[in-house]
Short mmCIF file of C-alpha atoms in Angstrom, two decimals:
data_model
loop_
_atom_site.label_atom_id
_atom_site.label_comp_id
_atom_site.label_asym_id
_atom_site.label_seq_id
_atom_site.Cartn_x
_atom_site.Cartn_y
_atom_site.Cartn_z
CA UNK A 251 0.00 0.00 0.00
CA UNK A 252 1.30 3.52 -0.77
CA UNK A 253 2.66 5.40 2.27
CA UNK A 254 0.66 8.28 4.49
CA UNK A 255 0.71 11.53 3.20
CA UNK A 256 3.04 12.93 5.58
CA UNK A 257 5.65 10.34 4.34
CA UNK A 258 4.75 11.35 0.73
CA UNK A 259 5.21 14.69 1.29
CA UNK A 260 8.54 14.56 3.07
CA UNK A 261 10.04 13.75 -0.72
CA UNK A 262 9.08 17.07 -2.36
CA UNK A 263 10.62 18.78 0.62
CA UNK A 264 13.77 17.13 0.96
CA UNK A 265 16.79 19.31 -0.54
CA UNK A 266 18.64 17.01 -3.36
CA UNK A 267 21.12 14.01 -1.80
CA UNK A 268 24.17 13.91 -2.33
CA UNK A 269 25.75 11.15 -4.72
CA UNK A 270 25.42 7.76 -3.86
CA UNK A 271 29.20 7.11 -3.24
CA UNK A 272 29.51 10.21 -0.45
CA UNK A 273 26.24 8.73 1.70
CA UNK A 274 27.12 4.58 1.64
CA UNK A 275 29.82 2.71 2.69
CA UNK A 276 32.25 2.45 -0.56
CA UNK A 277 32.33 -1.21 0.09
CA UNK A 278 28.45 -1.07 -0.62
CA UNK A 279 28.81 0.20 -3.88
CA UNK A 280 29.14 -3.14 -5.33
CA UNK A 281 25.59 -3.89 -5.19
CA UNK A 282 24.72 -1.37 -7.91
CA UNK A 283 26.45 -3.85 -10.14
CA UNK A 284 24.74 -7.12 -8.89
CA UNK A 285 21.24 -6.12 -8.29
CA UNK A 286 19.24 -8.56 -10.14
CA UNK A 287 21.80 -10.78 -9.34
CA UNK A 288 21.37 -9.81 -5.98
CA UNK A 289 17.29 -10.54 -5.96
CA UNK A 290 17.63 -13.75 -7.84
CA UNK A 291 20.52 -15.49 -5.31
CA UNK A 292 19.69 -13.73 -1.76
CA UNK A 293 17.51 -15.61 0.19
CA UNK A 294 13.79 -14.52 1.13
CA UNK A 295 12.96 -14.10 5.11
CA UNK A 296 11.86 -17.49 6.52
CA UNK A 297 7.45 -17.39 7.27
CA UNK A 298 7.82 -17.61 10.74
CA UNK A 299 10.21 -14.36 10.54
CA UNK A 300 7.82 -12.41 9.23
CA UNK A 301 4.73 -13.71 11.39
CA UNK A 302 6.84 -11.90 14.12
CA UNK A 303 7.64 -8.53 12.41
CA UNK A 304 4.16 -8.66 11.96
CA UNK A 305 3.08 -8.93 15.62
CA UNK A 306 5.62 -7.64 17.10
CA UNK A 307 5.76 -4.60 14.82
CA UNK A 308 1.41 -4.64 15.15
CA UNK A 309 1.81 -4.09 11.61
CA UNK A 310 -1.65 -3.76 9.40
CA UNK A 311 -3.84 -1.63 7.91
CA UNK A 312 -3.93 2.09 9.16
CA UNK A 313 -0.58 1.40 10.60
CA UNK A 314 2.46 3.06 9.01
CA UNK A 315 6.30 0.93 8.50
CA UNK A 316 9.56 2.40 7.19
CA UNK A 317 11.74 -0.13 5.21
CA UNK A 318 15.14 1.19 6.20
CA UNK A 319 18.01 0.54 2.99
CA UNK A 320 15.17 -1.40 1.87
CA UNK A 321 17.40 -3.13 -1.23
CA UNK A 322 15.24 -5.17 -3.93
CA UNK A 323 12.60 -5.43 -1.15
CA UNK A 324 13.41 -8.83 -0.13
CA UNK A 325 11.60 -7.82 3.17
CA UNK A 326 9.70 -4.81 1.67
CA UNK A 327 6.89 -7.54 0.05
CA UNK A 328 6.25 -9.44 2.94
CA UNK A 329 5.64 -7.06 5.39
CA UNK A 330 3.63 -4.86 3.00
CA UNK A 331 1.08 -7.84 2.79
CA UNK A 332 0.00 -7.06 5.95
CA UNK A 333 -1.88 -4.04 4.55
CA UNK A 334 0.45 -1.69 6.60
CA UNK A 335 1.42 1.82 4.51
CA UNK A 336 4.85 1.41 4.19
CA UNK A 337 8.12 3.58 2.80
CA UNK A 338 11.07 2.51 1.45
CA UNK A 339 14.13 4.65 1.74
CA UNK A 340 17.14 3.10 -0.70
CA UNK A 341 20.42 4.93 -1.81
CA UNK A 342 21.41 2.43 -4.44
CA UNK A 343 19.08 3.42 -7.53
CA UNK A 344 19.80 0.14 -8.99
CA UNK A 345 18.17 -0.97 -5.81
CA UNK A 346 15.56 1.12 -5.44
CA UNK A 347 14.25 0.32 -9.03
CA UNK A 348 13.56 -3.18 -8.14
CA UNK A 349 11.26 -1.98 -5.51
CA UNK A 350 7.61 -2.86 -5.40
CA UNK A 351 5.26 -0.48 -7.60
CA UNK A 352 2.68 -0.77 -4.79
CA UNK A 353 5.03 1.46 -2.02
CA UNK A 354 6.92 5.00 -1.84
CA UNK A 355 10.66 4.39 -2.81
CA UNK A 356 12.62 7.44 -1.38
CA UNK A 357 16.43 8.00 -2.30
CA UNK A 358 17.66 8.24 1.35
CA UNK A 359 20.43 6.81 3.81
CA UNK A 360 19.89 5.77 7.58
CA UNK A 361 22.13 8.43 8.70
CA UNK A 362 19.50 10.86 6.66
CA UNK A 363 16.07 9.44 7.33
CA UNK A 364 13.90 12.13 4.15
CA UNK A 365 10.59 11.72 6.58
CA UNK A 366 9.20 14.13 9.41
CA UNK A 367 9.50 13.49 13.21
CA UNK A 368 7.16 11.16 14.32
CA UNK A 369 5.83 9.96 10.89
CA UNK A 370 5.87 6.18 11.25
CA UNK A 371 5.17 3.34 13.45
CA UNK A 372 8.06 0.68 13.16
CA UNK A 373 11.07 0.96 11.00
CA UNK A 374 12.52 -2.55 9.76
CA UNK A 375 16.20 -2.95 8.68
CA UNK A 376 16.66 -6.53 6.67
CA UNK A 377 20.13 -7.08 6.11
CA UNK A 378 21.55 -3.86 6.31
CA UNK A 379 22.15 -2.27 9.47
CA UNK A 380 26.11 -3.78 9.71
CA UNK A 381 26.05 -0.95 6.44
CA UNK A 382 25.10 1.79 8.68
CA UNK A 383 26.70 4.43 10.90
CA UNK A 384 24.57 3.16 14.33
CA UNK A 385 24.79 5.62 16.58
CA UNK A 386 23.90 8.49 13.79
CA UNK A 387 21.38 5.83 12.14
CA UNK A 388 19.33 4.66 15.58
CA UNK A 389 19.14 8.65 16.47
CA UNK A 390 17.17 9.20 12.57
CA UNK A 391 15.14 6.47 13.55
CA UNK A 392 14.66 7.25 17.14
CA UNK A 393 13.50 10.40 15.48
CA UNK A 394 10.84 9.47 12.68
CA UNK A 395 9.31 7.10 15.10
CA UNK A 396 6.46 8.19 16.52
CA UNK A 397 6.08 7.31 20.71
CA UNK A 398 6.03 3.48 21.47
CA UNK A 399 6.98 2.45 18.16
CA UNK A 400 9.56 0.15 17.98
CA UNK A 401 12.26 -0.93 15.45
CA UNK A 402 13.26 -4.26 13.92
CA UNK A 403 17.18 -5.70 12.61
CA UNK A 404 16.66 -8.96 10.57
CA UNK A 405 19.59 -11.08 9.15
CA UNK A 406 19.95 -14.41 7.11
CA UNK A 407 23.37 -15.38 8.67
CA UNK A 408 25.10 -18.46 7.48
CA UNK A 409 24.64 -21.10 10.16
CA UNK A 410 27.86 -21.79 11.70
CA UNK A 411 26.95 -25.61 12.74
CA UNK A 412 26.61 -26.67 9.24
CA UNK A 413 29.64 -28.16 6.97
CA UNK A 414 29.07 -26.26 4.11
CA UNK A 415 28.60 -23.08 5.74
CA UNK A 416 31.72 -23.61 7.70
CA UNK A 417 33.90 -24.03 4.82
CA UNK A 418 32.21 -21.70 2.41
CA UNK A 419 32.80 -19.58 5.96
CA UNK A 420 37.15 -20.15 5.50
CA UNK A 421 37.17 -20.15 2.30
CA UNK A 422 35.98 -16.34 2.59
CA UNK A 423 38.17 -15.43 5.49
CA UNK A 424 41.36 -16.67 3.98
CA UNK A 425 40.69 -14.07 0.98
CA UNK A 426 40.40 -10.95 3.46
CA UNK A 427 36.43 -11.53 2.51
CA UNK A 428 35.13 -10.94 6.25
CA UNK A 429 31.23 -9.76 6.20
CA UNK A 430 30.69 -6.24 8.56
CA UNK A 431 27.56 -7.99 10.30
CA UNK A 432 30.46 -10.43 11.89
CA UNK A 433 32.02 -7.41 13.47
CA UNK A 434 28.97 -6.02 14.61
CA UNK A 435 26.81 -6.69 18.28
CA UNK A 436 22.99 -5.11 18.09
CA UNK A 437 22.68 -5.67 20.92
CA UNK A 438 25.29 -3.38 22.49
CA UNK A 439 24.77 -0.41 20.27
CA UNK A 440 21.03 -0.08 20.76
CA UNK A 441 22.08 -0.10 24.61
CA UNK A 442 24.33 2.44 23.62
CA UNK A 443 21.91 4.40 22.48
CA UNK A 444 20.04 4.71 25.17
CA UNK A 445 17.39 5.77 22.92
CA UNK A 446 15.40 1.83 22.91
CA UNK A 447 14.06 -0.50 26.10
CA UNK A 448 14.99 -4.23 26.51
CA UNK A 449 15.69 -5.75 23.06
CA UNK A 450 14.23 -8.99 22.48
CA UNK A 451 16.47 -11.56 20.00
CA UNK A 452 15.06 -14.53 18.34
CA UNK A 453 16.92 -16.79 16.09
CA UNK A 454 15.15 -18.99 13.58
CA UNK A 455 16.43 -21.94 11.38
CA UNK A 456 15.77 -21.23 7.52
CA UNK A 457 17.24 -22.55 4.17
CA UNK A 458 17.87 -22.24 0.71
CA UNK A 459 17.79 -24.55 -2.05
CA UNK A 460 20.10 -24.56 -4.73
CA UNK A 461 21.03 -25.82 -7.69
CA UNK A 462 24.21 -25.78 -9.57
CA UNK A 463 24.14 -21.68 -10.83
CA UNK A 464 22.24 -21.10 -7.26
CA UNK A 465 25.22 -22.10 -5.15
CA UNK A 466 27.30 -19.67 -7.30
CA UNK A 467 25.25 -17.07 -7.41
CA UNK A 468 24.47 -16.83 -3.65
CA UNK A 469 28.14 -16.09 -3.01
CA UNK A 470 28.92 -14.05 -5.77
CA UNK A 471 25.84 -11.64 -4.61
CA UNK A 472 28.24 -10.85 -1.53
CA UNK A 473 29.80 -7.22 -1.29
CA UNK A 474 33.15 -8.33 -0.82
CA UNK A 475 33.15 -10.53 -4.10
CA UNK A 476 31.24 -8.25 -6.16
CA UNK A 477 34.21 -5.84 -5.19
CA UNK A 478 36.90 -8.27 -5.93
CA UNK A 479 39.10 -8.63 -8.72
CA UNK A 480 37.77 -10.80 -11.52
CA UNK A 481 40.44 -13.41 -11.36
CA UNK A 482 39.98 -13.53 -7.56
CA UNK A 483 36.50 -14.26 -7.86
CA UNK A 484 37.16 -16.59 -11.32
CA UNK A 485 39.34 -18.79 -8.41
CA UNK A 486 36.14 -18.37 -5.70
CA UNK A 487 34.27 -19.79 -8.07
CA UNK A 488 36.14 -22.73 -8.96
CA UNK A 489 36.86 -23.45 -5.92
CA UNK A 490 33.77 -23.21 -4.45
CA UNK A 491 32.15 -25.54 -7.25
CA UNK A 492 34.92 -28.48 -6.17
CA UNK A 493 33.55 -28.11 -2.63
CA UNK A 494 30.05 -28.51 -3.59
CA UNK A 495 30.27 -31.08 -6.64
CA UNK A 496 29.70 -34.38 -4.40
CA UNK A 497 26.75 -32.42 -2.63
CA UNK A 498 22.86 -33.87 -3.42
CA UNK A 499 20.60 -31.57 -5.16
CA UNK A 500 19.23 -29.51 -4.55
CA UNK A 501 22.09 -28.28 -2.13
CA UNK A 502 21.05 -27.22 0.90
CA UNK A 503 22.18 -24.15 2.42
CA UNK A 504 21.62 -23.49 6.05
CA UNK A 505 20.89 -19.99 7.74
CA UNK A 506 20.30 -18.42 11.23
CA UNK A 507 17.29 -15.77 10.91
CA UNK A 508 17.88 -13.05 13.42
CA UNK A 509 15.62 -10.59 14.37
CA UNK A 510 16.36 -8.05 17.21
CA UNK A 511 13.12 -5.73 18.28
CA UNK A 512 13.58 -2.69 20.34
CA UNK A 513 10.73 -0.31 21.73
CA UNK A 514 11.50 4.15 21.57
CA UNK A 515 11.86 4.46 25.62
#
């Protein structure tokens, strides 16, 4: 559903962003070069994810969400099939163009929320908040939330118990290829904040399944290989392909959904 009209309204009044590669993390740039290969490969938000969001956010009709560096909208669908009015603020117009027709797509950046104070109920992050600046990024949303709303960080992380993850897992780290959200404890910096209440965490088994080109794709969708080299990620992708050649199909790919939920104090 399109957004309120105080959302709407906050993109004729916002003065013209900058360019994409002063407001995002360089190493972020790299999606503007995968995007549909970044929608086909990336994997969707598990049902029992999004039954949550949806309670815990009291997401539905008359109810207003912000999408926050909302991608393709891997999480922007779901959650806007709960009838809620939702906004989705993107700096990667690559991005942003794979959006949903049926919500407002704003050019924006965490650290520069383009809505009013107080102008939506719940902002969710999916995937994205190990991209932001947190302290500058939970005061913007800490801001456009309007009293007792609350905010959401999902991740699909690889799931550290299974084989394959494991070794995909080393053979990243012994390129240099570390992911941000590794380095990076919600937890502590929305206590930081001191902006949020008690943060509840939940962690949900999902998976993908994946043929031959899926397997590929999946990790070739990641920042840090989109950024390499193309003989670097020539030799990630042979070598990935000998790991996984043995595997059944469809291969199965294991993830840890985590969802963190804060309420404005």
């Amino acid at each position: 559903m399109r957004a309120s009209p105080d959302a709407r309204s906050a993109s004729s009044t916002t003065s013209a962003p900058r360019a994409v590669s002063e407001r995002i993390h360089p190493e972020a740039h790299a999606f503007g070069l995968v995007t549909e290969l970044y929608d086909r490969a990336r994997p969707e938000y598990p049902d029992a994810a999004i039954a949550l969001l949806r309670e815990r956010l009291a997401l539905g009709p008359g109810r207003t969400l912000l999408d926050l560096a909302a991608g393709t909208g891997k999480l922007t669908r779901p959650l806007a099939a709960s009838g809620a009015d939702v906004v989705a603020v993107e700096p990667v117009a690559e991005m942003r163009a794979l959006l949903p027709p049926d919500v407002t797509a704003l050019d924006g950046t965490a650290e520069a929320i383009p809505l009013p104070d107080a102008s939506v109920d719940a902002v969710a992050v999916g995937q994205a908040f190990h991209w932001f600046r947190p302290q500058e990024a939970l005061r913007e949303i800490h801001r456009v939330l309007r009293p007792g709303g609350s905010v959401a960080l999902v991740w699909n992380t690889r799931d550290p118990e299974d084989a394959l993850q494991r070794d995909v897992s080393e053979m990243l780290a012994r390129r240099g290829w570390i992911g941000r959200r590794e380095r990076l404890d919600v937890a502590a910096e929305l206590a930081l904040s001191g902006l949020f209440g008690r943060v509840e965490e939940t962690r949900l088994p999902h998976e993908q399944l994946l043929d031959d080109a899926g397997i590929v794709d999946r990790f070739l969708s990641e920042s840090f290989v989109a950024n390499a080299s193309p003989t670097d990620r020539q030799d990630f992708e042979r070598e990935l392909r000998v790991r996984t050649a043995a595997l059944p199909r469809p291969i199965v790919l294991p993830y840890v959904t985590e969802v963190f939920v804060a309420r404005c104090d």
